[in-house]
Amino acid sequence: MDRQYLIVGNWKMNKTPSQSADLVKEIVDLRRGIASHVAIAICPPFTSLDRCAALLSGTDIAIGAQNLYFGKEGAFTGEISASMLKDLDLKYVILGHSERRTIFHENNELIHQKIKAAQASQLTPILCVGETLNEREAGQTLATIGEQILSALNSVDSNLVIAYEPIWAIGTGKTATPEMAQEVHRFIRELLLKQFGENGQRIHILYGGSMKPDNAASLLKQPDITGGLIGGASLVAESFVNIAAAAPNG
Ligand code: PEP
């Protein structure tokens, strides 16, 4: 069987609902040329989810959100719950993105609560982990990633995706070399196998950080990189789909 890949677009705080609808239509058109062993998902802003989900219904492109709050309902002004997202037929939710950790001060404990809430509503969390440049230069990359993963995964199930995103590579044009990324992905795979046994083998581990059509193939051919979380390049249908097209066959 062909190796399975997952390519996810993180649109961040970009695109109005009508701009989102235009982009989705382009992605749906271009997706026809991409092999079926490459699954595709997009994560638009909250305000575009309903419209995009309607446009994607009946296609094989999945949709996810970029955040949630773990409370079930109630007095949490400005927040969105897991069951509200599930009701829109979403499959994924990105959690623990470095922009949320840094700008909005989310810590490992909060992210853990969010993962549990997502899984309780049958959403698949995409847990983002990654080290700062200082941590890499101090030789602390694996310790940082290990702590982020183990704290997040305490008593959760294997319905999840991990995205390794070195913070110094996000939106900077700097990419980890395929070998650097593979080393961390291997480490993550081992943690997953320890935690979930054989089920840990089926969990996607995406690479994120300035992934583009011209560097995607060399990253995606690494044995433990099974997809990508794409920021900037996911805002243009052609470059997003060309990243998916770069996934090796077999
Ligand atoms: C991201 O923020 O998830 C990301 C990978 O961004 P970019 O591709 O723009 O580096």
XYZ file of C-alpha atoms and ligand atoms in Angstrom:
260
model
C 0.000 0.000 0.000
C 1.189 3.539 -0.748
C 2.466 5.511 2.199
C -0.305 7.886 3.350
C 0.345 11.620 3.646
C -1.613 14.515 5.141
C -1.164 18.106 3.979
C -2.934 20.764 6.081
C -3.294 24.478 5.323
C -3.234 26.841 8.314
C -4.718 30.068 6.992
C -4.163 31.894 10.292
C -5.943 35.306 10.473
C -6.247 35.648 6.696
C -9.224 35.684 4.290
C -12.712 37.067 4.739
C -15.562 34.598 4.246
C -15.953 35.536 0.584
C -12.197 35.395 -0.086
C -12.156 32.023 1.669
C -14.916 30.715 -0.581
C -12.908 31.702 -3.669
C -9.775 29.988 -2.369
C -11.644 26.803 -1.453
C -13.158 26.565 -4.924
C -9.694 26.822 -6.480
C -8.304 24.162 -4.151
C -11.201 21.808 -4.940
C -10.518 22.221 -8.673
C -6.783 21.625 -8.384
C -7.142 18.726 -5.935
C -8.438 16.524 -8.751
C -4.879 16.206 -10.029
C -3.465 14.961 -6.722
C -3.090 11.270 -5.906
C -5.458 9.842 -3.324
C -2.697 8.681 -0.952
C -2.288 12.383 -0.094
C -5.115 13.606 2.154
C -5.736 17.356 2.229
C -7.291 19.564 4.901
C -7.704 23.309 5.335
C -8.044 25.326 8.537
C -9.632 28.717 7.755
C -10.523 31.362 10.363
C -13.658 30.706 12.475
C -15.714 33.189 10.477
C -15.139 31.227 7.254
C -15.699 27.714 8.599
C -19.414 27.349 7.915
C -19.139 28.590 4.342
C -16.030 26.529 3.552
C -17.522 23.389 5.131
C -20.582 23.725 2.886
C -18.374 24.101 -0.200
C -16.310 21.053 0.781
C -19.211 18.758 1.522
C -19.111 15.817 -0.879
C -15.378 16.319 -1.591
C -12.484 14.427 0.003
C -10.969 17.632 1.423
C -11.326 17.885 5.198
C -11.703 21.041 7.234
C -10.533 22.073 10.675
C -10.383 25.036 13.054
C -7.309 26.801 14.410
C -8.226 26.784 18.099
C -10.942 26.018 20.650
C -11.626 26.530 24.334
C -11.971 23.472 26.562
C -15.098 24.633 28.467
C -18.309 22.920 27.378
C -20.403 26.100 27.266
C -21.102 29.175 29.371
C -19.499 32.435 30.401
C -16.334 32.438 28.261
C -16.780 35.581 26.191
C -15.194 35.333 22.781
C -14.431 31.615 22.953
C -15.568 28.661 20.813
C -16.204 25.142 22.154
C -15.385 21.747 20.678
C -19.056 20.824 20.246
C -19.702 24.054 18.287
C -16.953 23.013 15.874
C -18.128 19.423 15.650
C -21.604 20.638 14.722
C -20.069 22.223 11.600
C -18.764 18.772 10.562
C -15.162 19.700 11.165
C -12.570 16.957 11.389
C -9.514 18.715 12.811
C -8.516 21.451 15.227
C -5.007 22.918 15.428
C -3.885 23.230 19.065
C -0.765 24.600 20.684
C 0.441 26.531 17.653
C 3.543 28.542 18.580
C 1.684 31.789 17.844
C -0.874 30.809 20.486
C 1.842 29.777 22.908
C 3.821 32.989 22.404
C 1.294 35.745 21.683
C -1.583 34.372 23.780
C 0.519 32.759 26.538
C -0.898 29.253 26.187
C 1.000 26.730 28.277
C 1.302 22.952 28.115
C -1.419 22.431 30.735
C -3.982 24.552 28.883
C -3.124 22.812 25.617
C -3.589 19.445 27.314
C -7.111 20.455 28.423
C -7.902 21.560 24.890
C -6.740 18.246 23.434
C -8.980 16.340 25.827
C -11.953 18.559 24.931
C -11.313 18.079 21.198
C -11.138 14.294 21.485
C -14.228 14.176 23.694
C -16.115 15.786 20.773
C -14.539 13.426 18.212
C -12.369 16.141 16.692
C -8.808 15.186 15.771
C -6.357 17.612 17.399
C -3.289 18.678 15.429
C -0.855 19.295 18.271
C 1.945 21.715 17.328
C 5.297 21.457 19.063
C 8.596 23.174 18.370
C 11.717 24.709 19.821
C 12.945 28.309 19.745
C 16.272 29.192 18.141
C 17.802 29.649 21.617
C 16.673 26.185 22.654
C 18.118 24.641 19.492
C 21.412 26.421 19.925
C 21.579 25.321 23.567
C 21.101 21.676 22.529
C 17.663 21.523 24.172
C 15.550 20.710 21.127
C 14.601 17.151 22.068
C 14.051 18.024 25.737
C 11.640 20.822 24.763
C 9.751 18.661 22.290
C 9.622 15.762 24.756
C 8.115 17.961 27.448
C 5.545 19.502 25.089
C 4.442 16.098 23.828
C 4.365 14.195 27.104
C 2.451 16.898 28.964
C -0.081 17.191 26.155
C -0.624 13.466 25.746
C -1.165 12.484 29.356
C -4.300 10.251 29.312
C -5.484 11.141 25.812
C -6.162 8.692 22.988
C -4.350 8.117 19.715
C -6.854 10.086 17.599
C -4.449 12.925 16.936
C -1.872 14.424 14.598
C 1.435 15.971 15.653
C 3.024 18.887 13.803
C 6.700 19.553 14.431
C 7.227 23.251 13.747
C 10.604 24.706 14.735
C 9.609 28.213 15.819
C 12.590 29.781 14.054
C 11.341 28.331 10.755
C 7.741 29.627 10.892
C 7.065 32.396 8.406
C 10.785 33.201 8.212
C 11.719 31.471 4.957
C 14.208 29.343 6.963
C 13.460 25.630 6.812
C 14.935 22.880 8.926
C 17.080 20.661 6.709
C 15.391 17.344 5.956
C 17.924 15.627 8.240
C 17.271 18.015 11.145
C 13.531 17.541 10.771
C 13.842 13.759 10.453
C 15.831 13.529 13.686
C 13.023 15.235 15.621
C 10.287 13.313 13.803
C 12.013 10.011 14.685
C 12.168 11.095 18.318
C 8.447 11.965 18.246
C 7.606 8.619 16.611
C 9.412 6.803 19.406
C 7.469 8.746 22.051
C 4.208 7.880 20.289
C 5.094 4.191 20.072
C 5.934 4.156 23.755
C 2.643 5.828 24.648
C 0.241 4.135 22.221
C 1.973 0.906 21.186
C 1.358 -0.081 17.550
C -1.355 2.605 17.208
C 1.449 5.145 17.529
C 2.675 4.063 14.109
C -0.508 5.337 12.445
C -0.344 8.871 13.857
C 0.655 11.482 11.280
C 3.691 13.585 12.144
C 3.652 16.714 9.975
C 6.524 19.094 9.406
C 5.741 22.829 9.457
C 7.916 25.880 8.910
C 8.315 27.575 5.538
C 7.371 24.450 3.612
C 7.057 25.369 -0.078
C 6.609 23.485 -3.357
C 10.370 23.547 -3.956
C 11.453 22.086 -0.595
C 8.465 19.805 0.069
C 9.704 16.710 -1.786
C 12.980 16.458 0.143
C 11.150 16.809 3.479
C 8.301 14.444 2.605
C 10.611 11.655 1.542
C 12.072 11.374 5.061
C 10.853 8.163 6.708
C 9.090 9.786 9.669
C 7.668 12.895 7.965
C 4.159 11.976 6.832
C 2.875 15.367 5.791
C 3.032 19.098 6.238
C 1.347 21.942 8.098
C 1.533 24.860 5.711
C 1.109 28.515 6.641
C 2.003 31.175 4.057
C 2.073 28.835 1.067
C -1.453 27.569 1.821
C -2.958 30.966 0.967
C -2.331 30.435 -2.751
C -4.195 27.431 -4.128
C -1.522 26.489 -6.626
C 1.397 26.464 -4.196
C -0.640 24.592 -1.568
C -1.681 21.900 -4.010
C 1.830 21.701 -5.478
C 3.147 20.868 -2.000
C 0.637 18.001 -1.871
C 1.770 16.938 -5.351
C 5.370 16.721 -4.094
C 4.587 13.805 -1.764
C 6.404 10.729 -3.033
C 4.491 7.737 -4.355
C 4.743 4.467 -2.521
C 2.591 27.612 10.526
O 2.480 28.678 11.121
O 1.942 26.622 10.906
C 3.535 27.563 9.406
C 4.086 26.424 9.130
O 3.772 28.753 8.753
P 4.713 28.976 7.471
O 4.456 27.827 6.519
O 4.281 30.296 6.916
O 6.118 28.968 7.966
